[in-house]
Phi, psi and omega in degrees: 000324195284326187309321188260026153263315190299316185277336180291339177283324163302316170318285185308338163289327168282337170289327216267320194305319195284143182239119169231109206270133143212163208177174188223136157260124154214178184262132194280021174258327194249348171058049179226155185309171193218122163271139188069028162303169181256116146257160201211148174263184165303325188270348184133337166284167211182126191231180187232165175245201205251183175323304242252028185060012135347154188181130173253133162222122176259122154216161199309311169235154179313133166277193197233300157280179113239121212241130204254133166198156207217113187314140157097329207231155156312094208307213149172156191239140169232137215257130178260021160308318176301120176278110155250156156282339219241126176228117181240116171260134204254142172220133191277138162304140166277134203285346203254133191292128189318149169267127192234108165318131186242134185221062180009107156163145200303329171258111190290336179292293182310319178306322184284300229273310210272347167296314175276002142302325233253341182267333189325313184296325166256028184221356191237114170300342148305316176267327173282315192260136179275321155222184173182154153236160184216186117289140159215147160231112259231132165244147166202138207215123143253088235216173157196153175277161183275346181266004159281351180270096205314333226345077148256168191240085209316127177244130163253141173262164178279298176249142182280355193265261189305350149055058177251339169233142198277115111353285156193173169242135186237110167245016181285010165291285203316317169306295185303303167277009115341283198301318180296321194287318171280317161192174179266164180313291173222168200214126186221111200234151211213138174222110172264155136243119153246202194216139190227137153217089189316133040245015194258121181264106188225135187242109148288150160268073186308342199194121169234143186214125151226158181325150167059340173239143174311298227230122175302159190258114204269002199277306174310325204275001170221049165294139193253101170283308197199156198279147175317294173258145180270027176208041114319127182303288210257112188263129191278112204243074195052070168072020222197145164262187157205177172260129172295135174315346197222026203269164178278356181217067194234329170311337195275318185279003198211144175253148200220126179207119185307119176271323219210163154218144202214202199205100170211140230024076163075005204230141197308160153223173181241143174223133188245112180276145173234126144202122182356116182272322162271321170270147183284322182255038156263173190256174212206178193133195204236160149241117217239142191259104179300130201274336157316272212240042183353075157258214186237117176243007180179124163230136179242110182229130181255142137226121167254130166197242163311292182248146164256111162247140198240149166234153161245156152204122174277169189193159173235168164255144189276049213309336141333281168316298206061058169215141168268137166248166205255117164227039205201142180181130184216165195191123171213115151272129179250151170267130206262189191290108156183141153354302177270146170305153191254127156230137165251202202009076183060032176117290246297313167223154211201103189267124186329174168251164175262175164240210213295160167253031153285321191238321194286171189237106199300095097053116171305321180294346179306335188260016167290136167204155181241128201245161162218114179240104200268126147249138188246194197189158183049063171271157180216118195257182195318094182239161171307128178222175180187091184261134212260113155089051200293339201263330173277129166272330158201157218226114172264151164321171147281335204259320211349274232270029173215052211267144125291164189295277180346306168331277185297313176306320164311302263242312209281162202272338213200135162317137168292145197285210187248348181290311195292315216269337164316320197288332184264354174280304164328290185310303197302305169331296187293317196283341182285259172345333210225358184048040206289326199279359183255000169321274183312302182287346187273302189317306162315300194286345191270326193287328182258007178059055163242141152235132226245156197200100180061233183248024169234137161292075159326113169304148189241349179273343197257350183292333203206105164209212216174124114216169204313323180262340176264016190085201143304090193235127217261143165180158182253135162170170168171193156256096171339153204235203177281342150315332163293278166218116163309331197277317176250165167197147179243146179220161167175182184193166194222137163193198175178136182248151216270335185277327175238025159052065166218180190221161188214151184226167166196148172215136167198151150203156105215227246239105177259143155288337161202169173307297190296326215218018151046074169237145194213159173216134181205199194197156160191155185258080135277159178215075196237144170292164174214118186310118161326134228334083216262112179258129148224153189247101203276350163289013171262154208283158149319111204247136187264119163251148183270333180203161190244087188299346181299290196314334187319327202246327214281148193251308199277109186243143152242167182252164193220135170221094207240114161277091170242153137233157215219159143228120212252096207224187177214359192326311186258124219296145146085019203236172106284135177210181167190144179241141149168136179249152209233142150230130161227131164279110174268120145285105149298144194225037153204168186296127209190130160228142169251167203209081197231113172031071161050034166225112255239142178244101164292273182272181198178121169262130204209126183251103205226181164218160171189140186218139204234110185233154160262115190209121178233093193275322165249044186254177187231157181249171171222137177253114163236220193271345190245011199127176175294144177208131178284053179296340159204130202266128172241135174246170344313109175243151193266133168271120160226164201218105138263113134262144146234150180262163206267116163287171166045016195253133180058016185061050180292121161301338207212124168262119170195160188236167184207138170233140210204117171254176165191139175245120143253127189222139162217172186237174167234144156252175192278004178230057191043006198273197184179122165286152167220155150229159185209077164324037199247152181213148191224135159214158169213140170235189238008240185220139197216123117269194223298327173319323193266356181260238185225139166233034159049023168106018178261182219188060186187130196251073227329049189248155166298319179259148183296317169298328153356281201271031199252127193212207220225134230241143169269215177249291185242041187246128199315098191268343154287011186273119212234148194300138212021066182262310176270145211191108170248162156253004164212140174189164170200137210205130207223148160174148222231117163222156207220096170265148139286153196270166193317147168256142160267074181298308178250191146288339162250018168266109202213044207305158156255111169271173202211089160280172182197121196222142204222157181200148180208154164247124152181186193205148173220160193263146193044056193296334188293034192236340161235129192256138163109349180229119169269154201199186169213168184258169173256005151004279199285308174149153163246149168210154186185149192211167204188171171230166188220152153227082152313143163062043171323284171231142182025040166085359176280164160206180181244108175262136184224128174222143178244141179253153194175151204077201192325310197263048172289169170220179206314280201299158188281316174317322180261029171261010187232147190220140169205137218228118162271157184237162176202144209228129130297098153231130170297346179065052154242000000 
């Protein structure tokens, strides 16, 4: 007992021991915060302060001083004998004109920038060094200080003069800088190695710890914060590019002004302010330059707007090399001025909204920010490297996530404070207690229309859907999950329609072959209806709907009773694929004859092999414990689709080939609006009928009066088209759509407008060949262009489309279409 009085006691003299200074730099003419000041003690330690001119100093003993400085401004020093919490510190612009270095030219700034174009390739260890490798050890935290918080506990009276009845009391500031003041929202820590062999940059994950989970969340662990290198044409600033201030044609777009000249590891440098001359939301930050070899020796690039995000990249110089290398990289988001709630990383974290900051009263969450600090270590410059799995960007351990404390104490540069190691104790807790990872794993799969029940997946797809020729359709299925087998799985389903009093069955299972390359090889046995020439791409993933508005109208079905076996891989880099060969006994189930070499087919049989790829050439993988995984997805990515048929295999009817592409590209901007493009092309040669050839999609319905044809709006479907009007056996088909992010007409009206404009081509070969349906071609072009105003209210909207060019059709009504929509969101 007396012993553990002795360490409680030591303890409490190490608490008492620690000094914590905090304070705002701001400038005493504009009174606005001053980001990245330097503050320093006497002996030499030294923190930045935050965007918002903020500053935390933990230190071991009281310092006596602290002295603040700032490019461009006056330092100043201040005395900590005044016991205070709180310190606002004011710094005056220096009045006496900056010494600028000159390299003839009327501008010097510009003159040094166009030196560091011009250095770049011999200045960037990607382009200079043939290989390296390093450690990093990586912390990213959701935290706010707490001395930015007012936390009182606010009261309204019914009247406010006499103030005799309480309204209500709002403590949630005063809970919240409670909670804060002890530990952070969330905490996640990372120990990489990576490896450079040009032109290829590959990150192991040696050791992962995040706060609250067994099992790490791997989407996070390759989140794109900030571009690696700063002599990218285009530097990537939280998912979102910009043209870099040092991009090779960056003089035209950007103003440039020498502030200051410093020093860092003894070799002179110049800092240089930058900032987008044209765009208001291009980025803006310091660049501090070596006046010797104009490499980059420390950069600060900001964007303010929705968020204000800042990236550093810190750098040391190699004197061996004569090259700075990066031994250093920090990230912080703040919520910058807007209206609306902010949410990153997918949802996760969601910065409150503000009003005017003149007048309105900033929300403790308002003072939420999300930091990230990368330190590297253990470097190695061109030594033998040979990096193994090259295609992979990052490549998790098996073990990462089973790391010991001895793991992390090598690793980490500096011990953890007591907030952090409260946070993982907290945290661990509350998600243990509330059973969030099994939560979490539900969500995910319900998001994907599974419901999960032991060790089978219920499909959410097969309970229910409708359309004109089966009704009403009823039905049960789904897949086994990994409770089951990781190794194996069985999937099917059962169903039935009530109109046309038949039952569809599906049976499949198989096999997976590896771990690396997610390979899986099976088979299954269907007996299903199908729309008649319908293009699907059997590599796109499953997309879960509560309901499929096309089939709803659709009449012309065929039946399929289809035999496969498939292997299904990722084996080839950057790829998705299914292999595979079909036998289907085809029925048309409307009046229908093919006309094949003088012989006429009511029914039919095709035998076919096919491979279905997927190639997404810029997005990046992660290898973890559970699989391949596409963590950051880029565009354009490409689809190809080759069938052929098996002669003489299975009593195959028909010789024909079908080659089928797709392009997709979308862009996101950082104030929600979002570009799409939509490429496709179809061909066919030999002889296919018609269940097999192409109707590009409509959505429209052949009634006379226009409220008649107001039916459920699809996705990338011809909504002025009217069902089996058109029919090809070569097409090619664009659309081209532009959303704005949401409007607040009321409070609860919050519409997404959406334009959209859609055009196909195509033709078909031999038409006298198919008896019993009448259509037309795509010769001329179809076009039609329209607007969506989504999620008006509780996900409903209104859609309007107009036809126009060769195929318009007489009366003016029935070139317009209007359509409702429903947006499914789940809030995960």
């Amino acid at each position: 007992m007396k012993q553990l009085i002795v360490l409680f006691f030591f303890f409490t003299l190490s608490l008492q021991a620690q000094f914590q200074v905090n304070g705002v730099v701001k400038d005493a003419e504009t009174k606005k915060g001053l980001p990245f000041a330097t503050i320093t003690t006497e002996n030499g330690t030294a923190t930045i302060s935050d965007v918002d001119g903020k500053f935390n100093f933990l230190l071991p003993l009281q310092p006596e001083a602290l002295t603040i400085s700032y490019v461009g401004y006056t330092s100043k020093t201040i005395s900590l004998f005044e016991q205070k919490n709180f310190f606002n510190i004011w710094l005056s612009p220096k009045t006496d004109q900056l010494k600028e270095v000159v390299i003839s030219n009327e501008n010097p700034a510009n003159a040094m920038i166009a030196k560091v174009i011009q250095s770049k390739n011999a200045n960037n260890p990607q382009k200079k060094l043939k290989t390296f490798q390093y450690k990093t050890y990586n912390k990213l935290l959701v935290s706010a200080n707490p001395d930015s918080i007012s936390g009182k506990i606010d009261t309204v009276f019914v009247d406010a003069v006499s103030k005799d009845k309480i309204a209500k009391i709002d403590s949630s500031d005063y809970k919240f800088k409670k909670i804060i003041a002890k530990q952070h929202l969330f905490l996640t820590e990372k120990v990489s190695q990576f490896q450079f062999e040009k032109p290829i940059l590959k990150e192991t994950i040696l050791g992962t710890k995040m706060a609250g989970f067994k099992e790490p969340i791997y989407e996070l662990l390759g989140f794109g914060l900030q571009s690696a290198s700063v002599y990218d044409d285009k530097y990537e600033l939280f998912e979102t590019k910009y043209k870099s201030p040092i991009a090779d044609n960056a003089l035209k777009e950007y103003r440039y002004k020498i502030l200051d000249s410093t020093s860092i590891n003894n070799r002179e440098v110049v800092v240089i302010y930058f900032k987008n001359k044209i765009s208001r939301k291009g980025l803006e930050g310091l660049l501090y330059v070596d006046k010797e070899n104009f490499a980059i020796a420390k950069a600060i690039m900001r964007i303010r707007g929705v968020l204000n995000i800042t990236g550093i990249h810190e750098f040391n110089y190699l004197a061996e090399e004569q090259l700075w290398f990066p031994n250093k990289k920090n990230f912080k988001i703040i919520k910058g001025k807007s209206k609306e709630p902010t949410a990153v990383l997918g949802g996760r974290i969601e910065f409150a909204a503000e009003n005017d900051e003149s007048t309105a009263k900033k929300d403790a969450s308002d003072f939420t920010y999300l930091s990230s600090e990368m330190e590297i270590y253990d470097l190695k410059v061109n030594s033998d490297l040979k990096i193994k799995k090259s295609a992979i960007a990052i490549d998790v351990k098996p073990n990462a996530n089973n790391k010991d404390e001895t793991f992390w104490n090598e690793n980490r540069k500096d011990s953890l404070d007591l907030r952090s190691e409260r946070t993982y104790v907290v945290l661990d807790s509350v998600v243990t207690k509330e059973n969030i990872e099994k939560k979490i794993k539900f969500g995910r799969k319900i998001i994907n229309g599974y419901l999960p029940f032991g060790p089978f997946d219920f499909d959410l797809r097969y309970l229910l859907s409708y359309n004109n020729y089966e009704g009403f359709r009823f039905g049960i299925g789904g897949v086994t999950n990994e409770q089951f087998s990781k190794r194996f799985r069985l999937e099917g389903y059962g169903a039935y329609g009530l109109k046309d009093d038949d039952s569809k069955y599906h049976l499949g299972g198989a096999v997976r072959l590896g771990n690396f390359s997610n390979s899986w090889i099976g088979g299954s046995f269907t007996d299903d209806v199908r729309e008649i020439a319908s293009t699907n791409f059997a590599i796109d993933k499953r997309v879960f709907k509560l309901y499929d508005p096309r089939p709803i109208n659709i009449s012309t079905f065929y039946n399929h009773q289809t035999w496969r076996a498939f292997i299904e891989t990722k084996i080839i880099p950057k790829t998705e694929s299914i292999w595979q060969i079909t036998h289907s006994d085809i029925t048309p189930l409307f009046d229908y004859t093919f006309v094949y070499e003088d012989k006429l087919y009511r029914k039919f049989a095709m035998t076919s092999a096919m491979v279905s790829i997927q190639w997404n050439p810029f997005s990046d993988y992660m290898q973890t414990p559970n699989g391949k995984i596409e963590f950051e997805k880029r565009y354009p990515k490409f689809t190809f689709q080759f069938t052929k048929s098996l002669s003489n295999f299975f009593n195959n009817d028909f010789e024909f080939g079908k080659i089928d592409a797709r392009i997709d590209y979308e862009k996101k901007y950082l104030n929600g609006q979002k570009s799409a493009v939509l490429l496709q092309v179809g061909y066919v040669f030999g002889d296919l009928p018609l269940t097999h050839l192409y109707n590009t999609s409509p959505n429209n319905l052949t009634k006379d009066n226009l409220l008649q044809r107001i039916t459920i709006a699809g996705k990338n479907s011809f909504e002025t088209m009217y069902f089996n009007e058109f029919f090809s056996s070569e097409f090619v088909m664009l659309q081209f759509k532009h959303g704005f992010k949401r409007v607040e007409l009321f409070k609860k009206v919050k519409p997404s407008l959406v334009l959209v404009t859609r055009m196909a081509w195509g033709d078909l070969k031999n038409p006298e060949n198919h008896i019993g349906i009448e259509y037309k071609t795509l010769n001329e072009g179809f076009f039609e262009s329209g607007i969506e105003l989504n999620q008006i209210y509780k996900g409903f909207g209104l859609t309007g489309f107009y036809r126009y060019g060769p195929n318009q059709l007489p009366r003016l009504e029935d070139n317009i279409a209007i359509k409702l929509s429903f947006v499914l969101d789940l809030g995960f």
